[in-house]
PDB file of C-alpha atoms in Angstrom:
ATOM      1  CA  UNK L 204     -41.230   1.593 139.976  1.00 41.00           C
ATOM      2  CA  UNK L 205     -40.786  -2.323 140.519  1.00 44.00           C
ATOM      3  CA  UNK L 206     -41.352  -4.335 137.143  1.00 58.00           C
ATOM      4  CA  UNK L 207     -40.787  -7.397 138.594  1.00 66.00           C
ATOM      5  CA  UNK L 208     -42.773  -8.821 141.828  1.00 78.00           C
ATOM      6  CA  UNK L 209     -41.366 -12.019 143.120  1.00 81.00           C
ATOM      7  CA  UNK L 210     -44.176 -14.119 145.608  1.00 83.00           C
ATOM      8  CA  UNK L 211     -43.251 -15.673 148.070  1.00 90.00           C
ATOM      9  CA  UNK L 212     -41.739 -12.987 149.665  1.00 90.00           C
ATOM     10  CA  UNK L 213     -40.070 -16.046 151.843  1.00 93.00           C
ATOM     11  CA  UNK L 214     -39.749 -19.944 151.615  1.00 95.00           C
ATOM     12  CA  UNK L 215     -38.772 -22.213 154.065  1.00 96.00           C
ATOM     13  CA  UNK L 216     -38.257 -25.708 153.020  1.00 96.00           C
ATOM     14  CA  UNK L 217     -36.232 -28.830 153.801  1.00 97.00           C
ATOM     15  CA  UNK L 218     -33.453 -30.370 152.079  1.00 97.00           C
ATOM     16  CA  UNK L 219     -34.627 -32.635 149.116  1.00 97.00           C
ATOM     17  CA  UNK L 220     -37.905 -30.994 148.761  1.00 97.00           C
ATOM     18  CA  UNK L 221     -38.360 -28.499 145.399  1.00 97.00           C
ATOM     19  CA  UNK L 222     -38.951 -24.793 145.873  1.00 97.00           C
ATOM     20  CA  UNK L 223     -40.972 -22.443 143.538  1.00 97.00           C
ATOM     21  CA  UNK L 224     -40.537 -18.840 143.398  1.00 96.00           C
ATOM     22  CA  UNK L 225     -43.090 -16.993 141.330  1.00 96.00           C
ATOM     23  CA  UNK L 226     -42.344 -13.412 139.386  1.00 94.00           C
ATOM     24  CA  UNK L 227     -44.928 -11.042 138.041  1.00 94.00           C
ATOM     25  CA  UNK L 228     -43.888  -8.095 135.734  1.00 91.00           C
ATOM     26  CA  UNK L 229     -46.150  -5.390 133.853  1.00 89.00           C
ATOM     27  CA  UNK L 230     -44.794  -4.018 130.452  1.00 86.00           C
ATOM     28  CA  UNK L 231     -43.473  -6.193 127.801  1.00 87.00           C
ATOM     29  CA  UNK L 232     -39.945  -7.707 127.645  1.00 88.00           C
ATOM     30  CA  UNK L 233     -37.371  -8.675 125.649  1.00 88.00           C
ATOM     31  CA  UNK L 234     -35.887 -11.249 128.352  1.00 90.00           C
ATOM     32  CA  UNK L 235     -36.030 -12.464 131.770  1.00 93.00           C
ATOM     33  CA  UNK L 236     -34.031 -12.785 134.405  1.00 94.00           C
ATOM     34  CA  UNK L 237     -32.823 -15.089 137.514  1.00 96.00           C
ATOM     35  CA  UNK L 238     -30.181 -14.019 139.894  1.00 96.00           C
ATOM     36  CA  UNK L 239     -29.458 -15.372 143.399  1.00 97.00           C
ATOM     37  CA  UNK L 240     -27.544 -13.438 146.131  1.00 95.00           C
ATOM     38  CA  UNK L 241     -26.403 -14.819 149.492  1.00 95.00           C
ATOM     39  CA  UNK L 242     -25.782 -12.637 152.322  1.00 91.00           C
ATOM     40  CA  UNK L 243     -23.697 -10.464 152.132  1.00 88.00           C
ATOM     41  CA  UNK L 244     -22.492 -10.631 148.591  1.00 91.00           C
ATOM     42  CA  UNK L 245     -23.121  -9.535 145.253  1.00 91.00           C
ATOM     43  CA  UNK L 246     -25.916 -11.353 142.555  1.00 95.00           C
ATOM     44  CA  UNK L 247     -24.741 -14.429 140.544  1.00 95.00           C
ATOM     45  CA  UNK L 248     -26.834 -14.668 137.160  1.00 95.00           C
ATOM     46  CA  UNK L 249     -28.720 -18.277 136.660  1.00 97.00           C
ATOM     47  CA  UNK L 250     -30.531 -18.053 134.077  1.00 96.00           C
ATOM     48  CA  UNK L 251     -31.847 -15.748 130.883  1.00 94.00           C
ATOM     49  CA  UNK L 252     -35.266 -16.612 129.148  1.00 94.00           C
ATOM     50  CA  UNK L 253     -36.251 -14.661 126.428  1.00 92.00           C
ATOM     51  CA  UNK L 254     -39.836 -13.430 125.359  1.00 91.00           C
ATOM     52  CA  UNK L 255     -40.259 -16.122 122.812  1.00 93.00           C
ATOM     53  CA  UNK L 256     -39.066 -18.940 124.757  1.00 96.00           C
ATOM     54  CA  UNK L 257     -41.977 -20.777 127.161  1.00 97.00           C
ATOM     55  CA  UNK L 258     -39.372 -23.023 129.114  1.00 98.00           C
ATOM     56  CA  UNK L 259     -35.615 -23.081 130.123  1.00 97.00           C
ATOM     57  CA  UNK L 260     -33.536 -25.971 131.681  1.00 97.00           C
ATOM     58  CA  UNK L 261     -30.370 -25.524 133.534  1.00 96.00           C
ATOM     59  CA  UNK L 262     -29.186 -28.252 135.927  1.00 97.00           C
ATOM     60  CA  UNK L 263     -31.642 -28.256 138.624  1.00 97.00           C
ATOM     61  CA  UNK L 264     -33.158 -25.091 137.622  1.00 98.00           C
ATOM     62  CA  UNK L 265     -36.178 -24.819 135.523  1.00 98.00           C
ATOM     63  CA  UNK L 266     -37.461 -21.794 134.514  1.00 98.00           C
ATOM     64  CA  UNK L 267     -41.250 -20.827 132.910  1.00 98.00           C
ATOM     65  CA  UNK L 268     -42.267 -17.867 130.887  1.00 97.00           C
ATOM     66  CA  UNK L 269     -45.924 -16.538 130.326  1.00 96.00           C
ATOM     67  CA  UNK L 270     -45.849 -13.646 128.807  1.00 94.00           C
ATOM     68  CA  UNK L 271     -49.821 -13.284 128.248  1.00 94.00           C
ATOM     69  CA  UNK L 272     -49.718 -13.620 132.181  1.00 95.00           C
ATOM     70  CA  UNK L 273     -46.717 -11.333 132.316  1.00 94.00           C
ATOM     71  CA  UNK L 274     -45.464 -14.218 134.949  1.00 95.00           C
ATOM     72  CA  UNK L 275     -42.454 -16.386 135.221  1.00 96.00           C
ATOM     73  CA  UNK L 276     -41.680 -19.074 138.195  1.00 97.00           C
ATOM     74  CA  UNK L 277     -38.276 -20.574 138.883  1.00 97.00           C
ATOM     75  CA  UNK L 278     -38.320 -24.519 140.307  1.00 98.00           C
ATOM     76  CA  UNK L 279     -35.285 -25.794 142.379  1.00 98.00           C
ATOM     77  CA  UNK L 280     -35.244 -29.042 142.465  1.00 98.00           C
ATOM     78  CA  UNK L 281     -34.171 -31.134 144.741  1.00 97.00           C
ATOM     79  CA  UNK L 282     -32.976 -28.513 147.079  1.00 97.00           C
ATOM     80  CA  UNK L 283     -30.047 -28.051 148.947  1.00 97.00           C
ATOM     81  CA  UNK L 284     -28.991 -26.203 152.587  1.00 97.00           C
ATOM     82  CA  UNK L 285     -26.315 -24.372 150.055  1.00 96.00           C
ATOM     83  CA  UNK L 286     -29.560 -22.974 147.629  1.00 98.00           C
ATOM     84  CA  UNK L 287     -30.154 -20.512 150.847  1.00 98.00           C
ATOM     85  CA  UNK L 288     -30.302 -17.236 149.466  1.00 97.00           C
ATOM     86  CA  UNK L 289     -32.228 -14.316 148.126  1.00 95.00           C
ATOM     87  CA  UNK L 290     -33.603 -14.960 144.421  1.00 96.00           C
ATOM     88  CA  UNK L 291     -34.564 -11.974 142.322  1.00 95.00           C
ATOM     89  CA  UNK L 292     -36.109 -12.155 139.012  1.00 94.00           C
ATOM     90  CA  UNK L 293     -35.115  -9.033 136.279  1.00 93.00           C
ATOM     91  CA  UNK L 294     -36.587  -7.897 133.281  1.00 91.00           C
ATOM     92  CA  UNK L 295     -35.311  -5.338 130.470  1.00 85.00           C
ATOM     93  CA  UNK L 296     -37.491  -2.762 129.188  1.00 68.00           C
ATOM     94  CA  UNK L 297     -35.242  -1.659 126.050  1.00 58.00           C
ATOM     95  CA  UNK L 298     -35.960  -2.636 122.605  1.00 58.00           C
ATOM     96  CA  UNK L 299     -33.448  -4.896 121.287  1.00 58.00           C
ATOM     97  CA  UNK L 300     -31.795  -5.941 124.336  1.00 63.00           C
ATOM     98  CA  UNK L 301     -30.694  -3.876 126.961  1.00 79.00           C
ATOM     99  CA  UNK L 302     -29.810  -6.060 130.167  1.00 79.00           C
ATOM    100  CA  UNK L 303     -27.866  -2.736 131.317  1.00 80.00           C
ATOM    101  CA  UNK L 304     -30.639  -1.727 132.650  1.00 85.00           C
ATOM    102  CA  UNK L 305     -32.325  -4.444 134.449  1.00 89.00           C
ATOM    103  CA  UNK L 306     -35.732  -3.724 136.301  1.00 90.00           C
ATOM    104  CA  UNK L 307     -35.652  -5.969 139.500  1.00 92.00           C
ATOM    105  CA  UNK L 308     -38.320  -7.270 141.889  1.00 90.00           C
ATOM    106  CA  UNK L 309     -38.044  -7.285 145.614  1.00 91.00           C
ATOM    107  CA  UNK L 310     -36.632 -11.096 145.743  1.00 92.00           C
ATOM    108  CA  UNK L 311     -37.812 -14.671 147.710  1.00 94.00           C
ATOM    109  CA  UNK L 312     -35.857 -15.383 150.213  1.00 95.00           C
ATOM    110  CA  UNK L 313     -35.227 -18.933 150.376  1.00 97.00           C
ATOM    111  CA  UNK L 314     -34.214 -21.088 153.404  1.00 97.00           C
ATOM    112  CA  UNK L 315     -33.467 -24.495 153.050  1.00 97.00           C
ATOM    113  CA  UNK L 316     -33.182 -26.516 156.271  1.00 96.00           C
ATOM    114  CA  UNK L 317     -30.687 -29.540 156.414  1.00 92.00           C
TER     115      UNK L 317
ATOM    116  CA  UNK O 267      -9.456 -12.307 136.222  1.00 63.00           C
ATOM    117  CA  UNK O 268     -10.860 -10.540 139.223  1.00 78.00           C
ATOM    118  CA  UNK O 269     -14.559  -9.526 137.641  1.00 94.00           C
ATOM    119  CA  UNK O 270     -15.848  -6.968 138.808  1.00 96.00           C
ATOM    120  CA  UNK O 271     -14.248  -5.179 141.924  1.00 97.00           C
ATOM    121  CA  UNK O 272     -15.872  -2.533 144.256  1.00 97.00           C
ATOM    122  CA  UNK O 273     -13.383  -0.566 146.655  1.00 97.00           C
ATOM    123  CA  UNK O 274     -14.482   0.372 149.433  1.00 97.00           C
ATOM    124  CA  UNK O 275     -16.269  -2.313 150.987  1.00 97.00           C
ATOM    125  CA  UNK O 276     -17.786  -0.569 153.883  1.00 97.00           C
ATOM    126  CA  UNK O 277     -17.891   3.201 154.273  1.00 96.00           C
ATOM    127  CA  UNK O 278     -19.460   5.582 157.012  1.00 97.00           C
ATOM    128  CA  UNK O 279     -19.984   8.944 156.107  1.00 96.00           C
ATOM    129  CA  UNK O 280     -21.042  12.372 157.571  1.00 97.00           C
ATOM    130  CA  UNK O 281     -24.092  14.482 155.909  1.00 97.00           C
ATOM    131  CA  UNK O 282     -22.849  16.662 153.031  1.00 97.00           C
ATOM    132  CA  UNK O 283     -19.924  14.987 152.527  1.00 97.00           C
ATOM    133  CA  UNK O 284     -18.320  13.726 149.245  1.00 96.00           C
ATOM    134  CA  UNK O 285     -16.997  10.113 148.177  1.00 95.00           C
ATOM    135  CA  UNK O 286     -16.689   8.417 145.230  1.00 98.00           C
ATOM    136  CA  UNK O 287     -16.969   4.428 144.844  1.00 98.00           C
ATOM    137  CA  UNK O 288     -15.043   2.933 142.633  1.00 98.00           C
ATOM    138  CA  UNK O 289     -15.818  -0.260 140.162  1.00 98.00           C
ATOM    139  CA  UNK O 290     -13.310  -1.658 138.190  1.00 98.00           C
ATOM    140  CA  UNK O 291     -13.763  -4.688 136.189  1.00 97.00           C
ATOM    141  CA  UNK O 292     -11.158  -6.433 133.916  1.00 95.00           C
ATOM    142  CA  UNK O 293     -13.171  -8.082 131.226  1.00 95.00           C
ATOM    143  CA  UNK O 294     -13.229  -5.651 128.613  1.00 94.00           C
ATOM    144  CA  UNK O 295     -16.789  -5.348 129.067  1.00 95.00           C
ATOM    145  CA  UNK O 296     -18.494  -2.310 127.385  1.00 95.00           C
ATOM    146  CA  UNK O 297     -21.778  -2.214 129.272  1.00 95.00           C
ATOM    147  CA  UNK O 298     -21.463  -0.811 133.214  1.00 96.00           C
ATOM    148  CA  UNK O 299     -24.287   0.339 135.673  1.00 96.00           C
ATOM    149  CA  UNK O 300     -24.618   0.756 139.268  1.00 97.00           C
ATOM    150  CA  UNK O 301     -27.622   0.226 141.512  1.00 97.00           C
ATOM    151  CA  UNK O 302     -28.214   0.333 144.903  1.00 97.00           C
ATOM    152  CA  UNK O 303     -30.351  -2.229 147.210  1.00 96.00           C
ATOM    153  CA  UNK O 304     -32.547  -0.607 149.912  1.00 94.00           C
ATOM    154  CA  UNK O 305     -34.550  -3.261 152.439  1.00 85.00           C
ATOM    155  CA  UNK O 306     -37.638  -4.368 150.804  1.00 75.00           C
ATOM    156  CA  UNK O 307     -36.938  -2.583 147.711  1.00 76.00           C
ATOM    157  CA  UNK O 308     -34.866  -5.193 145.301  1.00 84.00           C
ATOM    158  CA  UNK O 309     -32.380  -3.187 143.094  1.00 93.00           C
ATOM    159  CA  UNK O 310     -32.775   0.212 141.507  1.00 95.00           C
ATOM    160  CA  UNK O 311     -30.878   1.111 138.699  1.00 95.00           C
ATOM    161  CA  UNK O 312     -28.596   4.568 139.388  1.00 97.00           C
ATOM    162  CA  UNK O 313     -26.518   5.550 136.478  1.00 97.00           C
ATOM    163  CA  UNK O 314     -25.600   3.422 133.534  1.00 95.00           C
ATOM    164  CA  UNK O 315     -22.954   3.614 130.609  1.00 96.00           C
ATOM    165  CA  UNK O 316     -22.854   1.836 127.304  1.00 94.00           C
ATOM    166  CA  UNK O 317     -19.338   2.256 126.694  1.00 94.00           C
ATOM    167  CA  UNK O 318     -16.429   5.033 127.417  1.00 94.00           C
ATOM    168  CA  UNK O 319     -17.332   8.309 127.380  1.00 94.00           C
ATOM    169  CA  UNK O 320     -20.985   7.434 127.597  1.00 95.00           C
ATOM    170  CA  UNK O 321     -23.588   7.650 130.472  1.00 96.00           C
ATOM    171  CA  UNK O 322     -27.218   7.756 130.704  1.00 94.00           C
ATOM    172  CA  UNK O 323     -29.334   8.322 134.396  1.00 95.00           C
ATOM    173  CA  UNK O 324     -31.557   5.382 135.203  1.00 93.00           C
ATOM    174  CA  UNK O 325     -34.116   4.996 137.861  1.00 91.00           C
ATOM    175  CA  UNK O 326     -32.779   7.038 140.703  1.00 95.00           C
ATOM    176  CA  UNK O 327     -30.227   9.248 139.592  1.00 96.00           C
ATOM    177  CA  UNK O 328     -30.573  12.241 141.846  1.00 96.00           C
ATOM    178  CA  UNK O 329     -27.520  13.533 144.300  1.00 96.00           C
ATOM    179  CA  UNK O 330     -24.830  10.877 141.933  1.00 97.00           C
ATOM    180  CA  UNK O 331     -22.674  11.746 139.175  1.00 97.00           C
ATOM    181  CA  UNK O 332     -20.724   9.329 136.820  1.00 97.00           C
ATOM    182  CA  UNK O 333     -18.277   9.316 134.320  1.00 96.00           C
ATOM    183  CA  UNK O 334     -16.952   6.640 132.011  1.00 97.00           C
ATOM    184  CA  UNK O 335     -13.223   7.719 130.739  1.00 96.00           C
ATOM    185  CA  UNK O 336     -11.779   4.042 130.307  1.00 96.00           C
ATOM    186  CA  UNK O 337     -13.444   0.722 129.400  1.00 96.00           C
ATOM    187  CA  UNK O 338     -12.474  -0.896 132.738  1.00 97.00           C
ATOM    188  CA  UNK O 339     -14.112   2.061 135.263  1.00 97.00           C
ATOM    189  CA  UNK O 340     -16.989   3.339 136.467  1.00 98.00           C
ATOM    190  CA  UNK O 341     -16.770   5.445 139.349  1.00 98.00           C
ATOM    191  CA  UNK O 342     -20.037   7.110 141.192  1.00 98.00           C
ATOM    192  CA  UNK O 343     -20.119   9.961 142.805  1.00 98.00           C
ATOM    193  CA  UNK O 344     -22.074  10.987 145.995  1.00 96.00           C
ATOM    194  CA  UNK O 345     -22.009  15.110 145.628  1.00 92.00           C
ATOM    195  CA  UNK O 346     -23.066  15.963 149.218  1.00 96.00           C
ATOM    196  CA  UNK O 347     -24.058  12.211 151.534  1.00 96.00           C
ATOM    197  CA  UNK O 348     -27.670  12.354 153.049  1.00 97.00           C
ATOM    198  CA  UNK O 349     -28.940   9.605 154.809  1.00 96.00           C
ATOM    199  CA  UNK O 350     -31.218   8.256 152.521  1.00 96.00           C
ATOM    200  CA  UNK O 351     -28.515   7.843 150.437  1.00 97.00           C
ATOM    201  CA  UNK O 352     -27.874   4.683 153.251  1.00 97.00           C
ATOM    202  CA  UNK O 353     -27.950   1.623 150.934  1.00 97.00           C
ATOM    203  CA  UNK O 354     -25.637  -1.136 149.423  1.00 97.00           C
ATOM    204  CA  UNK O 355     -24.362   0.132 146.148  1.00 98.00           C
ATOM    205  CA  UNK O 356     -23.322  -2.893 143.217  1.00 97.00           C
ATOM    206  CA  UNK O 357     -21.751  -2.061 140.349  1.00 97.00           C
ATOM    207  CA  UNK O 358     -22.408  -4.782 137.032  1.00 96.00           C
ATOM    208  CA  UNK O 359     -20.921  -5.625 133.856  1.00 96.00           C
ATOM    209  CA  UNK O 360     -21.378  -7.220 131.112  1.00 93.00           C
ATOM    210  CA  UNK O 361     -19.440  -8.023 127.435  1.00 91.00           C
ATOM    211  CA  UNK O 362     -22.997  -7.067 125.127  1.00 84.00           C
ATOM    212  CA  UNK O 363     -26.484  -5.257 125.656  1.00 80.00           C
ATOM    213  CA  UNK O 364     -28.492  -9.191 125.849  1.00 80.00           C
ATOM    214  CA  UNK O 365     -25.999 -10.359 127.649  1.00 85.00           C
ATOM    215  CA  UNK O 366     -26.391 -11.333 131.288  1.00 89.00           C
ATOM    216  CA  UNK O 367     -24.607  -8.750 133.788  1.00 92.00           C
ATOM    217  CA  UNK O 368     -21.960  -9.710 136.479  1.00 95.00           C
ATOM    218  CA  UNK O 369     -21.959  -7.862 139.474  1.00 95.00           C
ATOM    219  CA  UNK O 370     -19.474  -6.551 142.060  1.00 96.00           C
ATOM    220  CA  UNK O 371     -20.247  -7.512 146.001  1.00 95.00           C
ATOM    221  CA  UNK O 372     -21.250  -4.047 146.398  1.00 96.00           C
ATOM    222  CA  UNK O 373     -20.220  -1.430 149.030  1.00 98.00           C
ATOM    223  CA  UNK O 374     -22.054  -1.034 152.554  1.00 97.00           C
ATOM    224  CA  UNK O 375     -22.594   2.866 153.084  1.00 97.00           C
ATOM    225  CA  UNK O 376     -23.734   4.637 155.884  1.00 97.00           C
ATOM    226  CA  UNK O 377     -24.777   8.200 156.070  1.00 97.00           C
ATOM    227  CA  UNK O 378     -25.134   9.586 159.655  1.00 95.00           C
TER     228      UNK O 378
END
């Protein structure tokens, strides 16, 4: 079964403008995940939160974590035609850690229009 | 250092026959798993191992087979191809269990 739901299912935007992605899971997790994939290739990992984190910064990526919502969303900022791609959020379901296993959802697919 | 590297690329096949992909990766990671990616399904988890000589089934496990004899491959086995085996298969990596995993850019199969 699908832990993780990402909505929008797909999001057309223009250069410059932000995009937000929004994930839903249902059990509890240690950490979660955001990995982008463009056509054609494998996923590249952006970024991890973990359960007790509520907010995560990387570059133009910011990244929220509610876990009494069981919900996450993942802001691009300031967007760019090369941020096309699929964006898939992941969860773990082990105790401890186990990011071997990932649980993902069904992705956003992102277009970003020069 | 190459990452993690899937051979073949593309593969057709005929129903009931055998293949295995291969996954190699040269970063001395311990943790290895394969999923494959169906059209509006995200990623399902197939197989995993948590070092050599160790493998656990994960979501969809059924008509693959995997064995771990070295640190560096992960080969899965398709026993007898049916066509809803069709997917695109990525193998991932990584160094420790809360770790984020690096993954292949997967193998395109067809099953006719």
């Amino acid at each position: 079964s699908q832990q993780g739901e990402e909505d929008p299912q797909a999001l057309s935007i223009q250069e410059g403008e932000n995009a937000t992605m929004n994930c839903s899971y249902k059990t509890s997790i240690n950490n979660l995940q955001w990995y982008r994939q463009n056509s054609g290739r494998g996923l590249v990992h952006l970024i991890l939160i973990r359960s007790n984190e509520r907010e995560k910064h990387s570059g133009r990526l910011r990244v929220t974590l509610d876990t009494s919502k069981k919900s996450s969303s993942l802001l691009i900022t300031a967007s760019r035609a090369a941020d096309t791609a699929s964006y898939f959020c992941a969860t773990d379901r082990g105790s401890g850690g186990s990011n071997y296993k990932l649980t993902f959802g069904k992705g956003t697919l992102l277009t970003v229009n020069p | 250092n190459a990452g993690v590297t899937q051979t073949p690329k593309f593969q057709v096949l005929k129903t009931g026959q055998s293949m295995t992909l291969q996954c190699a990766q040269d970063m001395n990671h311990e943790y290895m798993s394969w999923y494959r990616q169906d059209p509006g399904m995200g990623l399902r988890l197939i197989h995993y191992s948590v070092g050599a000589g160790i493998t656990d089934q994960g979501e969809v496990p059924n008509g693959y087979n995997v064995s771990r004899s070295t640190t560096e491959d992960f080969p899965l086995r398709l026993l007898s191809a049916a066509p809803s085996q069709t997917s695109v298969y990525f193998c991932a990596s990584s160094l420790i269990s809360n770790q984020p995993q690096h993954f292949g850019d997967g193998t395109r199969l067809s099953i006719l």
